Short mmCIF file of C-alpha atoms in Angstrom, two decimals:
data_model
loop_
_atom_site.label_atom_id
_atom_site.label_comp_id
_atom_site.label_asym_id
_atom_site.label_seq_id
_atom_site.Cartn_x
_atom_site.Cartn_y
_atom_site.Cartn_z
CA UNK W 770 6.67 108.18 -6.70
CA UNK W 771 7.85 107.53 -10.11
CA UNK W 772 11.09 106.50 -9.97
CA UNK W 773 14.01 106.69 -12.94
CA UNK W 774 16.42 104.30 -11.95
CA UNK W 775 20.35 104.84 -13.48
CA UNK W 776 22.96 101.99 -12.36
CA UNK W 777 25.30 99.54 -13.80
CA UNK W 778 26.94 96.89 -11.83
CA UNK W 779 25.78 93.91 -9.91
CA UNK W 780 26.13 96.07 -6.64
CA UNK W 781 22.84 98.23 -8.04
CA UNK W 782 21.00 95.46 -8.32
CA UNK W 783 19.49 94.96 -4.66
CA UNK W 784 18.26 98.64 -4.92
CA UNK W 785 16.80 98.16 -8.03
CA UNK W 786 15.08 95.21 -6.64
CA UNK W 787 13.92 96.69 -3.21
CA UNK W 788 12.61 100.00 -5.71
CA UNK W 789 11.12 97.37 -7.83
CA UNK W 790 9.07 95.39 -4.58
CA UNK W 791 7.99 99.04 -3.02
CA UNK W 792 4.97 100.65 -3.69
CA UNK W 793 6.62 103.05 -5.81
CA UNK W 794 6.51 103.05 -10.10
CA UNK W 795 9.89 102.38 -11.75
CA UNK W 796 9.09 103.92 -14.83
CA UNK W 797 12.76 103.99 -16.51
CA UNK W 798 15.79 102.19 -16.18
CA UNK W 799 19.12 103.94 -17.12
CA UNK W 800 22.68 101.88 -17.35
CA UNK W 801 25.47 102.04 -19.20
CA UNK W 802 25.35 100.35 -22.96
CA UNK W 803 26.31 96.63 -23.70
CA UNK W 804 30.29 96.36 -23.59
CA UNK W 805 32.61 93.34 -25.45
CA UNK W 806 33.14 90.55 -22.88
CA UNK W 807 35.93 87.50 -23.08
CA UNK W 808 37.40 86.62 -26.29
CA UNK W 809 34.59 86.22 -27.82
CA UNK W 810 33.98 90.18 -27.39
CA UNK W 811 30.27 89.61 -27.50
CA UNK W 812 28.20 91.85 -25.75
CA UNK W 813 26.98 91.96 -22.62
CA UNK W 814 23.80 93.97 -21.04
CA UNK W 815 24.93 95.27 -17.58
CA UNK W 816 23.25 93.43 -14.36
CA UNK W 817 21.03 96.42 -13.82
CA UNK W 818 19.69 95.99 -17.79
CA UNK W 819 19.66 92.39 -17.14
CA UNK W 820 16.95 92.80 -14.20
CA UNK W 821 15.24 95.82 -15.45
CA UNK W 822 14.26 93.51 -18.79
CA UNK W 823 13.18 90.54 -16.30
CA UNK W 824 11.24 93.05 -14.79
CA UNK W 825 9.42 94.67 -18.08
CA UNK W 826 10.65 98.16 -17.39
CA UNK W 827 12.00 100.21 -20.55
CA UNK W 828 16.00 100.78 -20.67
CA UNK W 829 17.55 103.69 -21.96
CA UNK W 830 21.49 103.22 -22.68
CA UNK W 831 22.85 106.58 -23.88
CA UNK W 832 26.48 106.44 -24.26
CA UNK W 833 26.89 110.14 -22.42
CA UNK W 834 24.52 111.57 -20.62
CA UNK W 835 25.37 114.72 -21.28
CA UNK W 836 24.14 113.91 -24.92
CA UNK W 837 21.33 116.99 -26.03
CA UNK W 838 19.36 113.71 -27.57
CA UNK W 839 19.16 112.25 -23.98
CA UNK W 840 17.03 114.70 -21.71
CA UNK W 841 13.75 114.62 -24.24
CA UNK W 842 13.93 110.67 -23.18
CA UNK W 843 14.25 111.34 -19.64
CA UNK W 844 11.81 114.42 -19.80
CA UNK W 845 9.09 111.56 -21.36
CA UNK W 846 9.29 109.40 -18.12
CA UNK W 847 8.45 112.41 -15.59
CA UNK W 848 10.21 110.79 -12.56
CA UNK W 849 9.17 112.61 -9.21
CA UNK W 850 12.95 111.24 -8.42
CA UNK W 851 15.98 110.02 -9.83
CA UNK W 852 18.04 106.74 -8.12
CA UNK W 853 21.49 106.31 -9.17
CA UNK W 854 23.47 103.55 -7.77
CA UNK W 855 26.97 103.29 -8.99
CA UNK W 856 25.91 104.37 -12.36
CA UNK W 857 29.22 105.28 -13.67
CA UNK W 858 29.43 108.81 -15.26
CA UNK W 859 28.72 112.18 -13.89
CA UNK W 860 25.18 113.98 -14.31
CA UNK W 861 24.92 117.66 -15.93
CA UNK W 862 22.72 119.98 -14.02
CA UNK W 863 19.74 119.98 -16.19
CA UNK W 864 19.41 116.13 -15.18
CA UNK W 865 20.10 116.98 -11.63
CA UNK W 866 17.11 119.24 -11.48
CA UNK W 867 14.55 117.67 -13.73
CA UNK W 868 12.66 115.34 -11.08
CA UNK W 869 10.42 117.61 -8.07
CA UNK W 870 12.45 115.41 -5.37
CA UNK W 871 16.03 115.55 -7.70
CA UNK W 872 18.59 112.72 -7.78
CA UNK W 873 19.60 110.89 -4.70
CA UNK W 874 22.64 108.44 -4.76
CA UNK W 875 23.70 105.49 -2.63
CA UNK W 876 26.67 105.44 -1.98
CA UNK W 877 28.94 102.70 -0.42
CA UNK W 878 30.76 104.60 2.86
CA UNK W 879 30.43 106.94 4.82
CA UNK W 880 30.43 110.44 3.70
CA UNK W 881 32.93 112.56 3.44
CA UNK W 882 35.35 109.41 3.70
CA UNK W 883 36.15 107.69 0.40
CA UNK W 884 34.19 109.76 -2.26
CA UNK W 885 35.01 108.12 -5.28
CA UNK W 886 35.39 104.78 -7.69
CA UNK W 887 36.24 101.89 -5.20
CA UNK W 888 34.96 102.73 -1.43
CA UNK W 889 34.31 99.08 -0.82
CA UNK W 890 37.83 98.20 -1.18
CA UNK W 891 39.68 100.93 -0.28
CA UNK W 892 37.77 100.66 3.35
CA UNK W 893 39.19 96.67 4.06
CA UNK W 894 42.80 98.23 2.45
CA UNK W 895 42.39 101.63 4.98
CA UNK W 896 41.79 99.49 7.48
CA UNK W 897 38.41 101.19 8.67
CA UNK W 898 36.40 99.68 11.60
CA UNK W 899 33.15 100.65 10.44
CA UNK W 900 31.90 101.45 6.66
CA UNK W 901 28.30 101.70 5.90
CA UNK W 902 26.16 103.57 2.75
CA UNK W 903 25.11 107.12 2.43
CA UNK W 904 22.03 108.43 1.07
CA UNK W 905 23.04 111.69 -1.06
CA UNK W 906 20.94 114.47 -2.65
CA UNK W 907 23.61 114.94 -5.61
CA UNK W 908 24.96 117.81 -6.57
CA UNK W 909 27.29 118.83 -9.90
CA UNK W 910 30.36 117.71 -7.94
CA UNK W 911 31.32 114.31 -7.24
CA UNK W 912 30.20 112.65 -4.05
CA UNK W 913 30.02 116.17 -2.85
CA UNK W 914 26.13 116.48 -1.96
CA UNK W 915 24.30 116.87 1.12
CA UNK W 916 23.72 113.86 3.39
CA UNK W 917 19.98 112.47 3.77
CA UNK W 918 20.47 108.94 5.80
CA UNK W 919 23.14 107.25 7.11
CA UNK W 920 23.20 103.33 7.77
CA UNK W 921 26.73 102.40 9.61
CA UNK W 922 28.69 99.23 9.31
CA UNK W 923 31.04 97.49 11.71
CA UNK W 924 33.57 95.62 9.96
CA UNK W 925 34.34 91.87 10.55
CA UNK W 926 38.12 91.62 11.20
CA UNK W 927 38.43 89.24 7.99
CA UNK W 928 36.33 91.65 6.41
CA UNK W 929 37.24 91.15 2.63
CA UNK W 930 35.98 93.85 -0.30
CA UNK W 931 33.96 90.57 -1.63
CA UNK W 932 31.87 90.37 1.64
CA UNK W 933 31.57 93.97 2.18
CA UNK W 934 30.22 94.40 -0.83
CA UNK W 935 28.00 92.02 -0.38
CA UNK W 936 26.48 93.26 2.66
CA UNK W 937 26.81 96.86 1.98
CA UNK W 938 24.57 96.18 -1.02
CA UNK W 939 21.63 94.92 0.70
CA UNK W 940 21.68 98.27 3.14
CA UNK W 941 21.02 100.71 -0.07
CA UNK W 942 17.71 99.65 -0.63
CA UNK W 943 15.46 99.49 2.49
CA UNK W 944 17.45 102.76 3.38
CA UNK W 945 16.52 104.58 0.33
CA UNK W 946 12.92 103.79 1.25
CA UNK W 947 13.18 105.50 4.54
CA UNK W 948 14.48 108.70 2.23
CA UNK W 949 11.56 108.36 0.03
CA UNK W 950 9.29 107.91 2.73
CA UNK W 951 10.86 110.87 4.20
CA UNK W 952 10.91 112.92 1.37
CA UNK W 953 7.37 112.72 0.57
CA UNK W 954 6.33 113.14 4.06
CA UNK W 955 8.10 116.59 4.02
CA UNK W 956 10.56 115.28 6.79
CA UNK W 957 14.10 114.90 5.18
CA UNK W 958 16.68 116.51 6.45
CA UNK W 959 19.57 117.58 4.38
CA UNK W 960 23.28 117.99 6.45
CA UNK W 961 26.04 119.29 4.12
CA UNK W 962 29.24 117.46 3.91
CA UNK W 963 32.59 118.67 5.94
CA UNK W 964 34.28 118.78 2.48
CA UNK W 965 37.52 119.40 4.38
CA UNK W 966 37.97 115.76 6.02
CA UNK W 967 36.89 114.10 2.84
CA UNK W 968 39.24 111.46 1.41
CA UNK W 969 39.06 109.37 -2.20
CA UNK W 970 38.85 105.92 -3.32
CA UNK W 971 40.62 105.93 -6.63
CA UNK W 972 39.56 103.31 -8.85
CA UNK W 973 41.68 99.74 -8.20
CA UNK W 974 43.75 98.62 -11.02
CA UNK W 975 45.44 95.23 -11.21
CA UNK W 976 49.23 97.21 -10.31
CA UNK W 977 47.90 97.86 -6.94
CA UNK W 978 48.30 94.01 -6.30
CA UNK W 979 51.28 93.33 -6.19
CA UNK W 980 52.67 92.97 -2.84
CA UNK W 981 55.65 95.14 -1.70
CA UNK W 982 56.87 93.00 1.45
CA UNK W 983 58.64 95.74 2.93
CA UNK W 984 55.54 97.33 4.31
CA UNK W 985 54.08 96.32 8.15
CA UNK W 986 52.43 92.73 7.43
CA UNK W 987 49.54 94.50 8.79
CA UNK W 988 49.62 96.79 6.00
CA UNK W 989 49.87 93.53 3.31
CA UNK W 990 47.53 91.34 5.10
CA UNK W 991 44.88 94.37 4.52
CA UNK W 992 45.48 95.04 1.09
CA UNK W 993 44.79 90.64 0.55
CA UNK W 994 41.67 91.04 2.04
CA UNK W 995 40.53 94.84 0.03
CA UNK W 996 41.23 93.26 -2.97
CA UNK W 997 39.47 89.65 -2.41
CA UNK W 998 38.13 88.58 -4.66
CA UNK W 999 39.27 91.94 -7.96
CA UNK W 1000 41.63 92.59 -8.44
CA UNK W 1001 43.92 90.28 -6.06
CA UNK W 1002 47.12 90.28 -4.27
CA UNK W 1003 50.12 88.78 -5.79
CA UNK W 1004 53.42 88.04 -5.58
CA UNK W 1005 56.08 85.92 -7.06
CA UNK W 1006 57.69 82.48 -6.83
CA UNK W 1007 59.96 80.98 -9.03
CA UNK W 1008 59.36 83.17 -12.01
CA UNK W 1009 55.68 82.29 -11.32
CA UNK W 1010 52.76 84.56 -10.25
CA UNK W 1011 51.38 83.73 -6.60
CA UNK W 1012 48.01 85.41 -5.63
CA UNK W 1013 47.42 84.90 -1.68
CA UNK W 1014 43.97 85.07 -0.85
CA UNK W 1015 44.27 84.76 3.09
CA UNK W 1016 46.86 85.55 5.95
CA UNK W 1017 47.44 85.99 9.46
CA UNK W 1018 50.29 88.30 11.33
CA UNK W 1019 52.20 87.22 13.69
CA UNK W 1020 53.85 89.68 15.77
CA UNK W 1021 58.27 89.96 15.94
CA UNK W 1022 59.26 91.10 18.27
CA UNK W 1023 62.92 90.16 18.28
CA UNK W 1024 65.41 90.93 15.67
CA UNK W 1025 63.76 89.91 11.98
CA UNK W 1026 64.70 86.14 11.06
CA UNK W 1027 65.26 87.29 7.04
CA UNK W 1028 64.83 89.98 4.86
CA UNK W 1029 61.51 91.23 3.40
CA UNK W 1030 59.62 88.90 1.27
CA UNK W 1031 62.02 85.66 2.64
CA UNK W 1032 60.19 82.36 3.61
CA UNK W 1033 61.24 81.71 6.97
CA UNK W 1034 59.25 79.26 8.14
CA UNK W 1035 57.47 76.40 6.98
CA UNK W 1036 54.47 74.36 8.63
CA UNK W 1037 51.64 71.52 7.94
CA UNK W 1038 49.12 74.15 7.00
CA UNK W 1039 51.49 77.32 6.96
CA UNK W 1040 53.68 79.07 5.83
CA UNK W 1041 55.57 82.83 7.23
CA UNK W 1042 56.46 85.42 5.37
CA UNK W 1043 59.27 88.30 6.24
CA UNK W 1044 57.85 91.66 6.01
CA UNK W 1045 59.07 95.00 6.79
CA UNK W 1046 57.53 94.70 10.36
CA UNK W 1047 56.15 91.57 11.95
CA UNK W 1048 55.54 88.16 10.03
CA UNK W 1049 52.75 86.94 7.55
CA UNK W 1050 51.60 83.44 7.82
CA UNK W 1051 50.28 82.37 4.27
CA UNK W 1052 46.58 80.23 4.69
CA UNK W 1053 45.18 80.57 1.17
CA UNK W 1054 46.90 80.94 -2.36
CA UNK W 1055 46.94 80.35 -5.84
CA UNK W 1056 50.33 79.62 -8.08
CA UNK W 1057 49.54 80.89 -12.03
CA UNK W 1058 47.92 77.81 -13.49
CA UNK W 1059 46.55 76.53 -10.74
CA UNK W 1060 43.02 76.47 -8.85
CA UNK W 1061 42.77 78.30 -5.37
CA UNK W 1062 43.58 76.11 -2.35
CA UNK W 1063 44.79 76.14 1.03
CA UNK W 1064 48.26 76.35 1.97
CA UNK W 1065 48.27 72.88 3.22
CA UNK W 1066 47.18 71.14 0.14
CA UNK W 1067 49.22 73.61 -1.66
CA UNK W 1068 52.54 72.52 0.23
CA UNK W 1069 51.23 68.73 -0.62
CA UNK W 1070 52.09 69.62 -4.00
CA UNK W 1071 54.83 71.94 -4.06
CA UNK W 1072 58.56 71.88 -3.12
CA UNK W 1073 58.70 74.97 -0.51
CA UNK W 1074 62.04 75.48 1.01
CA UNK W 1075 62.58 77.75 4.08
CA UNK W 1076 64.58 81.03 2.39
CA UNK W 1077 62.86 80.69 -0.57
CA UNK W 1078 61.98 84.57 -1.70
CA UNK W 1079 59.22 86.07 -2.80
CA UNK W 1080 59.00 88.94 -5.15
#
């Protein structure tokens, strides 16, 4: 087929990459346009530009896709199909139905569940046991098409949004093969979506960080590992900010030995945490200023007193 590819981040890449090995013709790459980046606010080509220029294959960077000026461009390529992979804005219809095969998406969970922004993340912070990508034939809506393929993923129970995403990225491209394959050979199936038990992954925003310790440690120790390693978890101590990058619960089962957010105990390696239910025992952290370390080296250097409070 000829392919138009349209993605963005780093997490498009490995499809990009797989379409890129395959017998298939990437005749187009679509991504966002360069945005400022550091202080410097020099520009920066997206991951997806960055590979489609290693790979010789033209980029088109329209800053709305919607744009009248943009469908001659795409109309020049001819794509049989269209691949999006966390591309970033929403397609009108007349892109939607300009390739013979139309525009499937990969999409990072598992359909209905967390249409949206941050699916990744939200699954580790939901606490789902299995995730997995979702081959879409899109539609005008969002995340709202009819399912093609499924790949499923069990979670590891330290299952962090950094990993996920790292392993969720290398499904999306030998599945959207199998689509292709399918789709040529006449044999893909289309299922529509319940739309009724779907749920959304809004996008993740540093505010959602910071740690309210009168929620279920469970709860807490889940929203560490969602947001490991963007946006973090964080906390407080002595006027400084504390991200904590790793933690255990311990169950409590008798009355609670402080109030929420209270050091209560302190160990070689450890520390524990009051929550609103159960304990937290601190492994990794970082204080503001300093490099990322575990709590053992970090109580080397630090003065930690048992009812010390975090906020």
């Amino acid at each position: 087929m000829r392919v138009v590819f349209m993605g963005t981040p780093d997490f498009a890449v490995p499809t990009l990459e797989a379409l890129l090995d395959s017998r298939h013709e990437v005749v187009g790459v679509v991504t966002q346009p360069d945005r400022p980046k550091g202080r410097s606010g020099k520009l920066q080509p997206s991951p997806v530009k960055e590979k489609a220029l290693e790979a010789d294959v033209p980029v088109l960077q329209p800053e709305k896709v919607k744009d009248p000026a943009f469908l001659p461009e795409l109309e020049k390529l001819a794509p049989d199909v269209i691949v999006v992979v966390a591309f970033g804005q929403i397609l009108p219809e007349s892109v939607l139905n300009l390739p013979k095969y139309g525009c499937m998406n990969v999409h990072a969970s598992l359909l209905p569940k967390l249409r949206g922004a941050a699916p990744i993340q939200w699954s580790v912070i939901d606490g789902d046991k299995e995730s997995g990508v979702t081959i879409m034939q899109m539609d005008k809506g969002l995340d709202t098409g009819d399912i093609l393929l499924v790949e499923k993923y069990t979670l590891d129970p330290k299952e962090t949004g950094g990993s996920l995403f790292d392993k969720l990225s290398k499904l999306g491209g030998p599945l959207l093969l199998q689509a292709l394959e399918q789709a040529e050979q006449g044999k893909l199936s289309q299922v529509p979506q319940d739309h009724e038990k779907h749920t959304y992954a809004k996008m993740l925003s540093k505010a959602l960080g910071e740690i309210d310790f009168t929620k279920d440690a469970v709860v807490i120790e889940r929203l560490i590992r969602g947001l490991n390693p963007w946006p973090s978890a964080y906390t407080h101590l002595d006027g400084k900010m504390l991200k904590l990058w790793d933690a255990d619960v311990k169950a409590q089962e008798q009355t609670p030995a402080g109030k929420p957010g209270q050091v209560v105990e302190i160990g070689k390696d450890y520390f524990t945490v009051q929550t609103g239910r159960d304990l937290l025992v601190i492994r990794s952290l970082q204080l503001e200023g300093k490099k990322r370390m575990d709590t053992e080296a970090f109580l080397r250097g630090y003065s930690l007193a048992e009812g010390s409070i975090l906020s």
